[in-house]
Coordinates of C-alpha atoms (C1' of nucleotides) in Angstrom, one line a residue:
Chain N
M1158 CA 72.1 -28.8 -48.1
G1159 CA 72.6 -32.6 -48.3
T1160 CA 69.9 -35.2 -48.3
H1161 CA 70.7 -36.1 -44.7
Y1162 CA 69.8 -32.7 -43.5
R1163 CA 66.7 -32.7 -45.7
G1164 CA 65.6 -36.0 -44.2
A1165 CA 66.1 -34.7 -40.7
E1166 CA 64.1 -31.6 -41.5
T1167 CA 61.2 -33.7 -42.9
E1168 CA 61.3 -35.8 -39.8
R1169 CA 61.3 -32.8 -37.5
R1170 CA 58.4 -31.3 -39.3
A1171 CA 56.3 -34.4 -39.1
L1172 CA 57.1 -35.2 -35.5
D1173 CA 56.4 -31.6 -34.5
G1174 CA 53.1 -31.7 -36.4
Y1175 CA 52.1 -34.9 -34.7
I1176 CA 52.8 -33.8 -31.2
K1177 CA 51.0 -30.5 -31.7
L1178 CA 48.0 -32.3 -33.3
A1179 CA 47.8 -34.8 -30.5
R1180 CA 48.0 -32.2 -27.8
A1181 CA 45.5 -29.9 -29.4
A1182 CA 43.0 -32.7 -29.7
E1183 CA 43.7 -33.8 -26.1
A1184 CA 43.4 -30.3 -24.7
T1185 CA 40.2 -29.3 -26.6
G1186 CA 38.7 -32.7 -25.8
A1187 CA 39.3 -32.0 -22.1
T1188 CA 37.7 -28.5 -22.4
I1189 CA 34.7 -29.8 -24.2
N1190 CA 34.0 -33.1 -22.5
D1191 CA 34.6 -32.1 -18.9
H1192 CA 31.0 -31.4 -18.1
L1193 CA 29.7 -34.8 -19.2
R1194 CA 30.6 -36.1 -15.7
D1195 CA 27.9 -33.9 -14.3
Y1196 CA 25.3 -35.9 -16.3
G1197 CA 26.9 -39.2 -15.4
L1198 CA 27.9 -39.9 -19.0
T1199 CA 31.2 -41.1 -20.4
V1200 CA 32.5 -39.7 -23.6
S1201 CA 31.5 -42.8 -25.4
Q1202 CA 28.0 -42.8 -24.0
F1203 CA 27.6 -39.2 -25.0
G1204 CA 29.0 -40.0 -28.5
V1205 CA 26.4 -42.7 -28.9
I1206 CA 23.3 -40.7 -27.9
E1207 CA 24.5 -37.7 -29.9
A1208 CA 25.0 -39.9 -33.0
L1209 CA 21.5 -41.4 -32.5
Y1210 CA 19.9 -38.0 -32.0
H1211 CA 21.4 -36.4 -35.1
L1212 CA 21.5 -39.4 -37.4
G1213 CA 18.7 -41.6 -36.2
P1214 CA 18.6 -45.3 -35.1
M1215 CA 21.7 -47.4 -36.0
T1216 CA 23.0 -50.9 -35.5
V1217 CA 25.7 -51.6 -32.9
G1218 CA 28.3 -52.0 -35.7
E1219 CA 27.4 -48.6 -37.3
L1220 CA 27.7 -46.9 -33.9
G1221 CA 31.1 -48.5 -33.4
E1222 CA 32.3 -47.0 -36.6
K1223 CA 30.9 -43.6 -35.7
I1224 CA 32.5 -43.3 -32.4
L1225 CA 35.6 -45.4 -33.3
K1226 CA 35.2 -48.1 -30.7
S1227 CA 35.4 -51.9 -30.9
S1228 CA 32.2 -53.9 -31.3
G1229 CA 32.8 -55.6 -28.0
N1230 CA 33.0 -52.3 -26.3
M1231 CA 29.9 -51.0 -28.0
T1232 CA 28.0 -53.9 -26.5
L1233 CA 28.9 -52.6 -23.0
V1234 CA 28.3 -49.0 -23.8
A1235 CA 24.8 -49.9 -25.1
D1236 CA 24.2 -52.1 -22.1
N1237 CA 24.9 -49.2 -19.7
L1238 CA 22.7 -46.9 -21.7
V1239 CA 19.9 -49.4 -21.8
K1240 CA 20.2 -49.8 -18.0
R1241 CA 19.7 -46.1 -17.6
G1242 CA 16.7 -46.2 -20.0
L1243 CA 18.4 -43.8 -22.5
V1244 CA 18.3 -46.2 -25.5
T1245 CA 16.4 -49.3 -26.5
R1246 CA 17.7 -52.4 -28.3
R1247 CA 15.7 -54.3 -30.9
R1248 CA 16.7 -57.1 -33.2
R1249 CA 16.0 -56.4 -36.8
S1250 CA 13.3 -58.5 -38.4
D1251 CA 14.8 -58.4 -41.9
D1252 CA 18.3 -59.4 -40.7
R1253 CA 18.2 -61.0 -37.4
R1254 CA 21.9 -60.7 -36.9
C1255 CA 21.6 -57.0 -36.5
V1256 CA 20.6 -55.2 -33.3
E1257 CA 19.2 -51.7 -33.8
I1258 CA 19.8 -49.1 -31.1
R1259 CA 17.3 -46.3 -30.8
L1260 CA 17.1 -43.3 -28.5
S1261 CA 14.3 -43.4 -26.0
A1262 CA 12.3 -40.4 -25.0
A1263 CA 14.4 -40.0 -21.9
G1264 CA 17.6 -40.2 -24.0
E1265 CA 16.2 -37.6 -26.4
A1266 CA 15.3 -35.3 -23.5
L1267 CA 18.7 -35.7 -21.9
L1268 CA 20.5 -34.9 -25.1
E1269 CA 18.4 -31.9 -25.7
Q1270 CA 19.3 -30.7 -22.2
I1271 CA 23.0 -31.3 -22.7
W1272 CA 23.4 -30.2 -26.3
P1273 CA 23.3 -26.4 -26.0
H1274 CA 26.0 -26.5 -23.3
H1275 CA 28.0 -28.9 -25.3
A1276 CA 27.9 -26.8 -28.4
A1277 CA 28.8 -23.7 -26.4
R1278 CA 31.8 -25.5 -25.0
V1279 CA 33.0 -26.5 -28.5
V1280 CA 32.6 -22.9 -29.7
A1281 CA 34.5 -21.7 -26.6
A1282 CA 37.2 -24.2 -27.1
F1283 CA 37.7 -23.0 -30.7
S1284 CA 37.3 -19.3 -30.0
P1285 CA 41.1 -18.8 -29.8
L1286 CA 41.1 -19.3 -33.6
S1287 CA 39.5 -16.9 -36.0
A1288 CA 36.8 -18.2 -38.3
E1289 CA 39.3 -18.4 -41.1
E1290 CA 41.8 -20.3 -39.0
Q1291 CA 39.1 -22.7 -37.9
E1292 CA 38.3 -23.4 -41.6
Q1293 CA 41.9 -23.9 -42.4
L1294 CA 42.4 -26.3 -39.5
A1295 CA 39.4 -28.3 -40.4
A1296 CA 40.5 -28.6 -44.0
L1297 CA 44.0 -29.7 -43.1
C1298 CA 42.7 -32.2 -40.6
R1299 CA 40.2 -33.5 -43.0
K1300 CA 42.8 -34.1 -45.7
L1301 CA 45.1 -35.7 -43.2
G1302 CA 42.5 -37.9 -41.5
L1303 CA 41.0 -39.2 -44.7
A1304 CA 44.4 -40.0 -46.2
Q1305 CA 45.4 -42.3 -43.3
A1306 CA 43.5 -45.2 -44.9
T1307 CA 45.9 -45.1 -47.8
V1308 CA 49.2 -44.3 -46.1
A1309 CA 52.0 -46.5 -47.3
L1310 CA 54.0 -48.0 -44.3
E1311 CA 56.3 -50.5 -46.0
A1312 CA 59.4 -48.4 -45.3
A1313 CA 58.4 -47.9 -41.7
D1314 CA 57.8 -51.5 -40.8
A1315 CA 60.2 -53.2 -38.4
P1316 CA 62.2 -56.0 -40.0
A1317 CA 60.5 -59.4 -39.8
Chain X
M608 CA 22.0 -12.0 -42.1
G609 CA 20.7 -11.9 -38.6
T610 CA 22.5 -12.8 -35.4
H611 CA 20.7 -16.1 -35.2
Y612 CA 22.2 -17.3 -38.4
R613 CA 25.6 -15.9 -37.5
G614 CA 25.4 -17.9 -34.3
A615 CA 24.5 -21.0 -36.1
E616 CA 27.4 -20.5 -38.5
T617 CA 29.8 -20.0 -35.7
E618 CA 28.6 -23.2 -34.1
R619 CA 28.8 -25.2 -37.2
R620 CA 32.3 -24.1 -37.8
A621 CA 33.5 -25.0 -34.4
L622 CA 31.7 -28.3 -34.3
D623 CA 33.1 -29.2 -37.7
G624 CA 36.6 -28.2 -36.7
Y625 CA 36.4 -30.3 -33.5
I626 CA 35.2 -33.4 -35.2
K627 CA 37.9 -33.1 -37.9
L628 CA 40.6 -32.5 -35.4
A629 CA 39.6 -35.4 -33.2
R630 CA 39.4 -37.8 -36.2
A631 CA 42.7 -36.7 -37.6
A632 CA 44.4 -37.2 -34.3
E633 CA 42.7 -40.6 -33.8
A634 CA 43.5 -41.7 -37.4
T635 CA 47.2 -40.6 -37.3
G636 CA 47.6 -42.1 -33.9
A637 CA 46.4 -45.4 -35.2
T638 CA 48.8 -45.3 -38.1
I639 CA 51.7 -44.3 -36.0
N640 CA 51.2 -46.4 -32.8
D641 CA 50.1 -49.6 -34.4
H642 CA 53.5 -51.2 -34.4
L643 CA 54.1 -50.7 -30.6
R644 CA 52.2 -54.0 -30.0
D645 CA 55.0 -55.8 -31.7
Y646 CA 57.4 -54.6 -29.0
G647 CA 54.9 -55.4 -26.2
L648 CA 54.6 -51.7 -25.4
T649 CA 51.4 -49.7 -24.7
V650 CA 51.2 -46.1 -26.1
S651 CA 51.8 -44.8 -22.5
Q652 CA 54.8 -47.0 -22.0
F653 CA 56.3 -45.9 -25.2
G654 CA 55.6 -42.3 -24.3
V655 CA 57.4 -42.7 -21.1
I656 CA 60.6 -44.3 -22.5
E657 CA 60.6 -41.8 -25.3
A658 CA 60.3 -38.8 -23.0
L659 CA 63.1 -40.3 -20.8
Y660 CA 65.3 -40.9 -23.7
H661 CA 65.0 -37.5 -25.3
L662 CA 64.6 -35.4 -22.1
G663 CA 66.5 -37.3 -19.5
P664 CA 65.4 -38.7 -16.0
M665 CA 62.2 -37.3 -14.6
T666 CA 60.0 -37.6 -11.6
V667 CA 56.7 -39.5 -11.8
G668 CA 54.8 -36.3 -11.7
E669 CA 56.8 -34.7 -14.6
L670 CA 56.2 -37.8 -16.7
G671 CA 52.5 -37.6 -16.0
E672 CA 52.4 -34.1 -17.3
K673 CA 54.4 -35.0 -20.4
I674 CA 52.2 -37.9 -21.5
L675 CA 49.0 -36.4 -20.0
K676 CA 48.1 -39.2 -17.6
S677 CA 47.1 -39.2 -14.0
S678 CA 49.7 -39.7 -11.3
G679 CA 47.9 -42.9 -10.2
N680 CA 48.2 -44.3 -13.6
M681 CA 51.8 -43.2 -14.0
T682 CA 52.6 -45.4 -11.0
L683 CA 51.3 -48.4 -12.8
V684 CA 53.0 -47.6 -16.1
A685 CA 56.3 -47.2 -14.2
D686 CA 55.6 -50.4 -12.4
N687 CA 55.2 -52.3 -15.6
L688 CA 58.3 -50.8 -17.1
V689 CA 60.3 -51.6 -14.0
K690 CA 59.1 -55.2 -14.2
R691 CA 60.5 -55.4 -17.7
G692 CA 63.7 -53.8 -16.6
L693 CA 63.3 -50.9 -19.0
V694 CA 63.4 -48.2 -16.3
T695 CA 64.6 -47.8 -12.8
R696 CA 63.1 -46.0 -9.8
R697 CA 65.0 -44.0 -7.3
R698 CA 63.8 -41.8 -4.5
R699 CA 65.5 -38.4 -4.6
S700 CA 67.8 -37.6 -1.7
D701 CA 67.2 -33.9 -1.8
D702 CA 63.4 -34.2 -1.8
R703 CA 62.4 -37.6 -0.6
R704 CA 58.8 -37.2 -1.8
C705 CA 60.0 -37.4 -5.3
V706 CA 60.7 -40.6 -7.2
E707 CA 63.0 -40.3 -10.2
I708 CA 62.5 -42.5 -13.2
R709 CA 65.5 -43.3 -15.3
L710 CA 65.9 -45.3 -18.5
S711 CA 68.0 -48.5 -18.0
A712 CA 70.5 -49.6 -20.6
A713 CA 67.9 -52.1 -21.8
G714 CA 65.3 -49.4 -22.1
E715 CA 67.7 -47.2 -24.0
A716 CA 68.5 -50.1 -26.4
L717 CA 64.9 -50.8 -27.0
L718 CA 64.0 -47.2 -27.8
E719 CA 67.0 -46.9 -30.2
Q720 CA 65.7 -50.0 -31.9
I721 CA 62.1 -48.7 -32.2
W722 CA 62.7 -45.0 -32.8
P723 CA 63.7 -45.1 -36.5
H724 CA 60.6 -47.1 -37.3
H725 CA 58.5 -44.9 -35.2
A726 CA 59.8 -41.7 -36.8
A727 CA 59.3 -43.2 -40.3
R728 CA 55.7 -43.9 -39.4
V729 CA 55.1 -40.3 -38.3
V730 CA 56.7 -39.1 -41.5
A731 CA 54.5 -41.5 -43.5
A732 CA 51.3 -40.5 -41.6
F733 CA 52.0 -36.8 -42.4
S734 CA 53.1 -37.4 -46.0
P735 CA 49.6 -36.6 -47.3
L736 CA 50.3 -32.9 -46.4
S737 CA 52.9 -30.8 -48.0
A738 CA 55.7 -29.3 -45.9
E739 CA 54.0 -26.0 -45.9
E740 CA 50.6 -27.6 -44.9
Q741 CA 52.3 -29.5 -42.1
E742 CA 53.8 -26.2 -40.7
Q743 CA 50.4 -24.5 -41.0
L744 CA 48.7 -27.4 -39.2
A745 CA 51.3 -27.4 -36.4
A746 CA 51.0 -23.6 -35.9
L747 CA 47.2 -23.8 -35.7
C748 CA 47.2 -26.7 -33.3
R749 CA 49.8 -25.1 -31.2
K750 CA 47.8 -21.9 -30.9
L751 CA 44.6 -23.9 -30.2
G752 CA 46.2 -26.2 -27.7
L753 CA 48.0 -23.6 -25.7
A754 CA 44.9 -21.4 -25.4
Q755 CA 42.8 -24.1 -23.8
A756 CA 44.3 -23.2 -20.4
T757 CA 42.6 -19.8 -20.6
V758 CA 39.4 -20.6 -22.4
A759 CA 36.3 -19.0 -20.7
L760 CA 33.5 -21.4 -20.1
E761 CA 31.1 -19.4 -18.0
A762 CA 28.6 -19.2 -20.8
A763 CA 28.8 -22.9 -21.5
D764 CA 28.3 -24.2 -17.9
A765 CA 25.1 -26.0 -17.1
P766 CA 22.8 -24.1 -14.6
A767 CA 23.6 -25.0 -11.0
Chain Y
dT1094 C1' 60.2 -25.9 17.9
dG1095 C1' 55.7 -27.6 16.7
dC1096 C1' 51.4 -27.0 13.9
dT1097 C1' 49.3 -26.7 9.5
dA1098 C1' 49.0 -26.7 4.6
dT1099 C1' 51.0 -28.3 0.5
dT1100 C1' 53.1 -31.5 -2.5
dA1101 C1' 54.5 -36.2 -4.5
dT1102 C1' 53.4 -40.6 -4.8
dC1103 C1' 51.0 -44.8 -4.0
dT1104 C1' 46.8 -47.7 -3.2
dC1105 C1' 42.3 -49.1 -4.2
dG1106 C1' 37.9 -49.6 -6.4
dA1107 C1' 35.2 -48.8 -10.4
dC1108 C1' 34.9 -48.9 -15.1
dA1109 C1' 36.3 -48.5 -20.2
dT1110 C1' 38.6 -50.7 -23.6
dC1111 C1' 40.5 -54.2 -26.5
dA1112 C1' 41.3 -58.7 -28.6
dA1113 C1' 40.0 -63.2 -29.1
dA1114 C1' 36.8 -66.9 -28.8
dC1115 C1' 32.0 -68.0 -29.4
dT1116 C1' 27.0 -68.1 -31.0
dA1117 C1' 23.5 -67.0 -34.2
dT1118 C1' 22.3 -65.7 -38.7
dT1119 C1' 22.8 -64.9 -43.5
dT1120 C1' 25.0 -65.4 -48.0
dA1121 C1' 27.5 -67.9 -51.4
dA1122 C1' 29.2 -72.2 -53.7
dC1123 C1' 28.6 -76.3 -55.4
Chain A
dG370 C1' 19.3 -77.9 -51.0
dT371 C1' 23.2 -78.8 -48.2
dT372 C1' 27.5 -77.2 -46.7
dA373 C1' 31.0 -73.6 -46.2
dA374 C1' 32.2 -68.9 -45.6
dA375 C1' 31.2 -64.5 -44.0
dT376 C1' 28.9 -61.2 -40.9
dA377 C1' 26.8 -59.1 -36.4
dG378 C1' 26.8 -59.3 -31.7
dT379 C1' 28.0 -60.9 -27.3
dT380 C1' 31.1 -62.9 -23.8
dT381 C1' 35.3 -63.4 -21.5
dG382 C1' 39.8 -62.2 -19.6
dA383 C1' 43.4 -59.0 -19.2
dT384 C1' 44.8 -54.4 -18.9
dG385 C1' 44.8 -49.3 -18.8
dT386 C1' 42.8 -45.4 -16.8
dC387 C1' 40.8 -42.3 -13.6
dG388 C1' 39.5 -40.4 -9.1
dA389 C1' 39.4 -40.3 -4.3
dG390 C1' 41.6 -41.3 -0.3
dA391 C1' 45.9 -42.7 2.3
dT392 C1' 50.8 -42.0 3.3
dA393 C1' 55.0 -39.6 3.5
dA394 C1' 57.9 -35.6 3.1
dT395 C1' 58.5 -30.8 2.8
dA396 C1' 57.5 -25.8 3.5
dG397 C1' 55.5 -21.9 5.9
dC398 C1' 54.5 -19.7 10.0
dA399 C1' 53.5 -18.7 14.8

DNA sequence: TGCTATTATCTCGACATCAAACTATTTAAC
DNA sequence: GTTAAATAGTTTGATGTCGAGATAATAGCA
């Protein structure tokens, strides 16, 4: 077996892993998030109120990191949640650059209404895998996800 | 161990699997697709020309299934690729409802230019996992992704 | 044949998203 | 202490995306 074939095999394996990963994430996301429309929430909006509920008040920037969205976008997501009265904005007194987002009573009530259904959907979406397989998948994804920060891309860059 | 605890454990496992899966997909996608900007392509546009290159001409609907986008959106993606001369549109003579999208010579040349870098990025993104781990991940994702079509959600639906 | 349902695509309006420019505030350097 | 650099958010403009409705073509059936 020559190096050419080995390279092709390496490539096939990574490409196959990537497409399967992307599709699994897409498909499970569709299964899980489909019902949010019934509550008039976007996936981002839900992500925000869920993060606030489980982790407590956060600044706009921290929320952006949690749900992987740009700060500009976070401003709009927060705007829309404030309009619906689900969260409140308050500028921090100790650092007046920061704006703290906090779940309102209405937001808390809404999340408590949605959460059981949401969790049930996640469980249903993952039910095709055994408990052990779910653990394996999580471990592999964790390893892969965390490592992206340190992946070396020099060889993959287009020529300047 | 009571059923309540078992239920909580089941839920924790699924929720953890889901967040890890979503983050791994997001993070690898960022690593891999980052360079498309250099070519003035969106992820969807790249998905289209890659599908056309590797699988041959397709209708708008088929492309939408491949890259998981709505038909309305596919029309715009195709529009923009046509504008750049990377693909051509042609109505099928045997079924005049269908529009066939075909890669132009320029589109083919562009994909051939990008592809090696793209593949190298996928390989780099997956390099934190061993060959065996990559195969495991792909198998688990495949099983999970394919099963979504038949997941039962009755128990998870909100009350009407 | 003609009527109806289905299918494939496009159009349109609403909205999410990003990147870049901008403002306000805080921190660091000198 | 005053000025420069860094940081947090917001604003703006362009674009991608979806969903619902419109249009056109086909298929099924009486």
